[in-house]
Amino acid sequence: MRIVHNPDHHRHQGRLEMFRGRLVPCHETPARVDHVLAELGRRPQGPVVLPDDAGLDALLARVHAPRYLAFLGRAWDDWVALDPANAALDAIPSVWPVRGFRADLEPDNFAARLGLYSFDAGTPLTAGSWAAARAGAACALTAARAVTGGGERQAFALTRPPGHHAGADFFGGYCFLNNAAVAAQALREAGAARVAVLDIDYHHGNGTQSLFYERADVFTASIHGDPRTEYPFYLGHADERGAGPGLGHNLNLPLPRGTGWAGWAAALDAALAALGTFGADACVVSLGVDTYAGDPISGFTLDSADYTEIGRRIAAALGGRPCVWVYEGGYAVDAVGVNVVNVLEGANAAGG
């Protein structure tokens, strides 16, 4: 398994986020990657390489809306141009175009533009957010290339900020660019006729679902906390099955807070069976380990040993088909290294 590491992830380091009605230190921190790298030093799972961004910008424009990408690329400069003192502050959205408001026109006001492209107040935009997010997307692209022409069956995009909450033209949930979608699109363009995206993060991958909801060539499946009570709330229900050509190609498996290994594993088996029925030529796994019992912002109760079995089951079900693993959530920082590497170890043992 090739590990593609984002060397620029430290450039995105938010100061504060809005969480349950108050500003708190960010849960999504550089230590999330640092702990995984440290554990890979103790238990290597394959060579660690840097991303190659050749062709990335054109691919991003096929995943995300061009005006959204343009906004992200200039957002920090626009923020600081308002007031040089803003360089010491993160930009946090505070106003949004809800139902009935217009979203077709991009406002001149920066706060309005920031709100136009976001869905929460928990995703601070910093001086290095664009550089870190773009390098993370390059990791996903490089990982996809590793399994389509680089001699690997599996690859892991080790990056932050995460990506699965980012849609075609919106950010939130700590996510700016959808790395899993970048990998899936790259796999399609490399010749995989059908690609599956399996999201095992605690939080529903609302961005990934929205990107592929009307497509028949990409099957999306997600195991997550019930959106009636769990963030990001407004997508992820079991009756969301896709639309148009994509009808029947989206599977949501919401589970109640407190679900442990037995219930979660049964949902995984159901998702893997659906992927088998779809007949995917390649797979992308949004690997969140915030399903861990000790995670501070989640509600499942998996333990570290369960993650080895998760990796084993997924790789075994794929039967050697190309697979890109993409790092998503996991906020019990001291445990993320062990939990992520356990997944990779299980996957390596089963899938080579």
Coordinates of C-alpha atoms in Angstrom, one line a residue:
M1 CA 0.0 0.0 0.0
R2 CA 1.3 3.4 -0.9
I3 CA 0.8 6.2 1.6
V4 CA 0.5 9.7 0.0
H5 CA 1.2 12.3 2.7
N6 CA 0.2 16.0 2.5
P7 CA 3.3 18.1 3.5
D8 CA 1.2 21.3 3.6
H9 CA -1.5 20.1 6.0
H10 CA 0.0 22.2 8.8
R11 CA -0.8 25.3 6.9
H12 CA -4.4 25.0 7.8
Q13 CA -4.7 25.4 11.5
G14 CA -7.9 27.0 12.8
R15 CA -8.0 28.9 16.0
L16 CA -11.6 28.6 17.0
E17 CA -14.8 27.0 15.8
M18 CA -18.5 27.5 16.8
F19 CA -19.5 24.3 18.6
R20 CA -22.8 23.9 20.5
G21 CA -23.3 27.6 20.8
R22 CA -19.9 28.8 21.8
L23 CA -16.5 29.4 20.3
V24 CA -14.1 26.6 21.3
P25 CA -10.6 25.5 20.2
C26 CA -10.8 23.6 16.9
H27 CA -11.2 19.8 17.1
E28 CA -9.7 19.4 13.6
T29 CA -5.9 19.9 14.3
P30 CA -2.6 19.1 12.6
A31 CA -2.0 16.5 15.4
R32 CA -4.5 14.3 13.7
V33 CA -2.1 13.6 10.9
D34 CA 1.0 13.7 13.0
H35 CA -0.2 10.9 15.2
V36 CA -0.9 8.7 12.2
L37 CA 2.6 9.4 10.7
A38 CA 4.1 8.5 14.1
E39 CA 2.2 5.2 14.2
L40 CA 3.3 4.4 10.6
G41 CA 6.8 4.9 11.8
R42 CA 6.3 2.2 14.4
R43 CA 4.2 -0.1 12.1
P44 CA 5.0 0.7 8.4
Q45 CA 2.3 -0.2 6.0
G46 CA 4.0 0.8 2.8
P47 CA 6.2 3.6 1.3
V48 CA 5.3 7.2 2.2
V49 CA 5.4 9.5 -0.8
L50 CA 4.5 13.1 -1.6
P51 CA 1.7 14.1 -3.9
D52 CA 2.0 15.0 -7.5
D53 CA -0.4 17.8 -8.6
A54 CA 0.0 17.4 -12.4
G55 CA -3.5 17.8 -13.9
L56 CA -5.1 18.6 -10.5
D57 CA -6.7 21.9 -11.3
A58 CA -8.5 20.6 -14.4
L59 CA -9.8 17.7 -12.4
L60 CA -10.9 19.9 -9.5
A61 CA -13.0 21.9 -12.0
R62 CA -14.7 18.7 -13.0
V63 CA -15.6 18.0 -9.4
H64 CA -16.3 21.5 -8.0
A65 CA -17.9 24.6 -9.4
P66 CA -15.3 27.0 -11.0
R67 CA -16.6 30.1 -9.1
Y68 CA -16.3 28.2 -5.8
L69 CA -12.7 27.2 -6.6
A70 CA -12.0 30.8 -7.5
F71 CA -13.5 32.0 -4.2
L72 CA -11.4 29.6 -2.2
G73 CA -8.2 30.6 -4.0
R74 CA -8.6 34.3 -3.2
A75 CA -10.7 34.1 0.0
W76 CA -7.8 34.8 2.5
D77 CA -6.5 37.7 0.5
D78 CA -10.0 39.2 0.3
W79 CA -10.4 38.8 4.1
V80 CA -7.2 40.5 4.9
A81 CA -7.9 43.3 2.3
L82 CA -10.9 44.3 4.4
D83 CA -8.7 45.1 7.3
P84 CA -5.0 44.2 7.8
A85 CA -5.9 43.2 11.4
N86 CA -7.9 40.3 10.0
A87 CA -4.5 38.5 9.4
A88 CA -4.6 37.6 13.1
L89 CA -8.1 36.2 12.9
D90 CA -9.8 33.3 11.1
A91 CA -12.7 33.9 8.8
I92 CA -15.9 32.3 10.1
P93 CA -19.2 32.4 8.3
S94 CA -22.1 34.2 10.0
V95 CA -24.8 34.6 7.4
W96 CA -26.3 32.2 4.9
P97 CA -28.8 32.2 1.9
V98 CA -31.5 29.8 3.3
R99 CA -34.5 28.6 1.4
G100 CA -36.0 31.2 -0.9
F101 CA -32.9 33.4 -0.9
R102 CA -30.9 33.8 -4.1
A103 CA -27.6 31.9 -4.6
D104 CA -27.1 32.5 -8.3
L105 CA -25.4 35.9 -7.8
E106 CA -22.1 36.2 -6.0
P107 CA -22.3 39.1 -3.5
D108 CA -19.6 41.8 -3.4
N109 CA -19.6 41.7 0.4
F110 CA -17.0 39.3 1.7
A111 CA -19.1 38.0 4.6
A112 CA -22.0 37.3 2.2
R113 CA -19.7 35.5 -0.2
L114 CA -18.3 33.4 2.7
G115 CA -21.8 32.5 3.7
L116 CA -22.9 31.7 0.1
Y117 CA -20.2 29.0 -0.1
S118 CA -20.6 27.4 3.4
F119 CA -23.2 25.6 5.5
D120 CA -21.9 26.0 9.1
A121 CA -19.9 28.2 11.5
G122 CA -17.6 25.5 12.6
T123 CA -15.1 25.6 9.6
P124 CA -12.7 28.5 10.0
L125 CA -10.9 29.6 6.9
T126 CA -7.3 30.4 7.6
A127 CA -4.3 31.8 5.7
G128 CA -3.2 28.3 4.7
S129 CA -6.6 26.6 4.1
W130 CA -6.5 26.7 0.3
A131 CA -2.9 25.5 0.1
A132 CA -3.6 22.6 2.5
A133 CA -6.9 21.6 0.9
R134 CA -5.4 21.7 -2.6
A135 CA -2.4 19.6 -1.6
G136 CA -4.9 17.2 0.0
A137 CA -6.7 16.9 -3.2
A138 CA -3.4 16.2 -4.9
C139 CA -2.9 13.4 -2.4
A140 CA -6.2 11.8 -3.5
L141 CA -5.3 12.1 -7.1
T142 CA -1.9 10.6 -6.6
A143 CA -3.3 7.7 -4.6
A144 CA -5.8 7.1 -7.4
R145 CA -3.0 7.0 -9.9
A146 CA -1.0 4.6 -7.7
V147 CA -3.8 2.0 -8.0
T148 CA -4.5 2.6 -11.7
G149 CA -1.0 2.7 -13.2
G150 CA 1.4 2.7 -10.3
G151 CA 1.5 -1.0 -9.5
E152 CA -0.5 -0.9 -6.3
R153 CA -3.8 -2.5 -5.3
Q154 CA -4.4 0.0 -2.5
A155 CA -3.3 3.5 -1.6
F156 CA -4.0 5.8 1.3
A157 CA -4.3 9.6 1.1
L158 CA -3.1 10.8 4.4
T159 CA -4.2 14.4 4.5
R160 CA -6.2 17.1 6.3
P161 CA -8.4 19.1 6.3
P162 CA -10.8 16.3 5.5
G163 CA -13.1 16.4 2.5
H164 CA -16.4 14.4 2.5
H165 CA -18.6 17.3 3.7
A166 CA -17.5 19.6 0.8
G167 CA -19.9 19.7 -2.2
A168 CA -19.7 21.1 -5.6
D169 CA -19.9 24.7 -4.3
F170 CA -19.9 24.6 -0.5
F171 CA -17.6 23.9 2.4
G172 CA -18.3 22.9 6.0
G173 CA -17.7 20.2 8.5
Y174 CA -13.9 21.1 8.4
C175 CA -13.9 20.3 4.6
F176 CA -13.1 22.5 1.6
L177 CA -12.4 20.1 -1.3
N178 CA -13.9 16.7 -1.5
N179 CA -10.9 14.4 -1.6
A180 CA -12.9 11.2 -2.0
A181 CA -14.8 12.6 -4.9
V182 CA -11.5 13.7 -6.5
A183 CA -10.2 10.1 -6.2
A184 CA -13.5 8.7 -7.6
Q185 CA -13.4 11.0 -10.6
A186 CA -9.8 10.2 -11.2
L187 CA -10.5 6.5 -11.1
R188 CA -13.4 6.9 -13.6
E189 CA -11.2 8.9 -16.0
A190 CA -8.5 6.3 -15.7
G191 CA -10.8 3.7 -17.1
A192 CA -12.9 2.3 -14.2
A193 CA -16.4 2.1 -15.6
R194 CA -18.1 1.9 -12.2
V195 CA -16.7 3.3 -8.9
A196 CA -18.0 2.9 -5.4
V197 CA -17.5 5.3 -2.6
L198 CA -17.9 3.8 0.9
D199 CA -18.0 6.4 3.7
I200 CA -17.4 5.0 7.2
D201 CA -17.0 8.3 9.0
Y202 CA -19.4 8.9 12.0
H203 CA -20.8 11.9 10.2
H204 CA -22.7 11.5 6.9
G205 CA -20.7 12.5 3.8
N206 CA -23.3 15.0 2.6
G207 CA -20.9 16.6 0.1
T208 CA -20.0 13.2 -1.5
Q209 CA -23.7 12.2 -1.7
S210 CA -24.7 15.5 -3.3
L211 CA -21.9 15.3 -5.9
F212 CA -22.8 11.9 -7.2
Y213 CA -26.6 11.8 -6.4
E214 CA -27.7 11.8 -10.0
R215 CA -24.9 9.7 -11.5
A216 CA -25.2 6.0 -12.4
D217 CA -21.5 5.4 -12.7
V218 CA -20.6 6.1 -9.0
F219 CA -22.3 4.3 -6.2
T220 CA -22.2 5.9 -2.8
A221 CA -22.8 4.2 0.5
S222 CA -22.5 5.7 4.0
I223 CA -22.7 4.3 7.5
H224 CA -23.2 7.2 10.0
G225 CA -25.0 8.7 12.9
D226 CA -28.8 9.2 12.4
P227 CA -29.2 12.7 10.8
R228 CA -32.3 13.3 13.0
T229 CA -29.9 13.9 15.9
E230 CA -26.4 13.9 14.4
Y231 CA -24.4 16.5 12.4
P232 CA -24.6 17.4 9.5
F233 CA -28.3 16.7 10.0
Y234 CA -30.0 17.6 6.7
L235 CA -28.9 14.7 4.5
G236 CA -28.2 11.0 5.2
H237 CA -31.7 9.5 5.7
A238 CA -32.4 6.0 4.5
D239 CA -34.9 7.1 1.9
E240 CA -32.3 9.0 -0.1
R241 CA -31.6 6.6 -2.9
G242 CA -30.4 8.8 -5.7
A243 CA -32.2 10.7 -8.4
G244 CA -32.5 10.5 -12.2
P245 CA -29.8 8.2 -13.7
G246 CA -28.5 7.8 -10.1
L247 CA -31.7 6.4 -8.6
G248 CA -30.8 3.3 -6.7
H249 CA -27.1 4.2 -6.6
N250 CA -27.0 5.9 -3.1
L251 CA -27.3 3.9 0.1
N252 CA -27.6 5.5 3.5
L253 CA -27.3 3.3 6.7
P254 CA -28.0 5.7 9.6
L255 CA -27.5 4.2 13.1
P256 CA -28.5 5.5 16.5
R257 CA -26.1 7.1 18.9
G258 CA -24.5 4.5 21.1
T259 CA -24.3 1.8 18.4
G260 CA -21.5 -0.6 19.1
W261 CA -19.5 -3.1 17.0
A262 CA -22.3 -5.7 16.4
G263 CA -24.7 -3.1 14.9
W264 CA -22.1 -1.2 13.1
A265 CA -20.5 -4.4 11.6
A266 CA -23.9 -5.5 10.4
A267 CA -24.3 -2.2 8.5
L268 CA -20.8 -2.6 7.0
D269 CA -21.8 -6.1 5.7
A270 CA -24.9 -4.6 4.2
A271 CA -22.9 -1.8 2.5
L272 CA -20.4 -4.3 1.1
A273 CA -23.1 -6.5 -0.2
A274 CA -24.6 -3.5 -2.0
L275 CA -21.2 -2.6 -3.5
G276 CA -20.9 -6.2 -4.7
T277 CA -24.3 -6.0 -6.4
F278 CA -23.3 -2.7 -8.1
G279 CA -20.2 -4.4 -9.5
A280 CA -17.7 -1.6 -8.9
D281 CA -14.4 -1.8 -10.8
A282 CA -12.7 0.3 -8.1
C283 CA -13.5 1.7 -4.7
V284 CA -12.8 4.8 -2.6
V285 CA -13.2 4.6 1.2
S286 CA -13.8 7.7 3.2
L287 CA -11.9 6.5 6.3
G288 CA -13.1 8.3 9.4
V289 CA -12.2 6.9 12.8
D290 CA -14.5 9.1 14.8
T291 CA -16.7 6.0 15.3
Y292 CA -14.3 5.3 18.2
A293 CA -15.8 5.2 21.7
G294 CA -13.6 8.0 22.9
D295 CA -14.3 10.5 20.2
P296 CA -15.3 13.8 21.7
I297 CA -17.8 14.9 19.0
S298 CA -19.3 11.5 17.9
G299 CA -21.4 8.8 19.4
F300 CA -20.5 5.2 18.4
T301 CA -18.6 2.9 20.6
L302 CA -16.1 1.0 18.5
D303 CA -12.7 0.1 20.0
S304 CA -9.3 0.0 18.5
A305 CA -9.3 -3.7 17.8
D306 CA -12.4 -3.3 15.6
Y307 CA -10.6 -1.2 13.1
T308 CA -8.3 -4.0 12.1
E309 CA -11.4 -6.1 11.3
I310 CA -12.9 -3.1 9.3
G311 CA -9.8 -3.0 7.1
R312 CA -9.8 -6.7 6.6
R313 CA -13.5 -7.0 5.7
I314 CA -13.4 -4.2 3.2
A315 CA -10.3 -5.3 1.4
A316 CA -11.5 -8.9 1.4
A317 CA -14.9 -7.9 -0.1
L318 CA -13.1 -6.0 -2.8
G319 CA -11.2 -9.1 -3.8
G320 CA -8.1 -7.2 -5.1
R321 CA -10.0 -4.5 -7.0
P322 CA -8.2 -1.1 -6.7
C323 CA -9.0 0.8 -3.6
V324 CA -8.1 4.3 -2.4
W325 CA -8.4 5.0 1.3
V326 CA -8.9 8.7 2.1
Y327 CA -8.4 10.1 5.7
E328 CA -11.5 11.9 7.0
G329 CA -12.5 12.4 10.6
G330 CA -11.3 11.2 14.0
Y331 CA -10.9 13.6 16.9
A332 CA -9.8 11.5 19.8
V333 CA -6.4 12.7 18.8
D334 CA -4.2 10.4 20.9
A335 CA -6.0 7.3 19.5
V336 CA -6.3 8.2 15.8
G337 CA -2.8 6.9 14.9
V338 CA -3.4 3.4 16.3
N339 CA -7.0 3.3 14.9
V340 CA -6.0 4.4 11.4
V341 CA -3.0 2.1 11.1
N342 CA -5.1 -0.8 12.4
V343 CA -7.4 -0.3 9.4
L344 CA -4.5 -0.2 7.0
E345 CA -2.9 -3.2 8.6
G346 CA -6.1 -5.2 8.3
A347 CA -6.5 -4.1 4.7
N348 CA -2.9 -5.0 3.8
A349 CA -3.4 -8.4 5.4
A350 CA -6.5 -9.1 3.3
G351 CA -5.8 -7.2 0.1
G352 CA -2.1 -7.1 -0.5

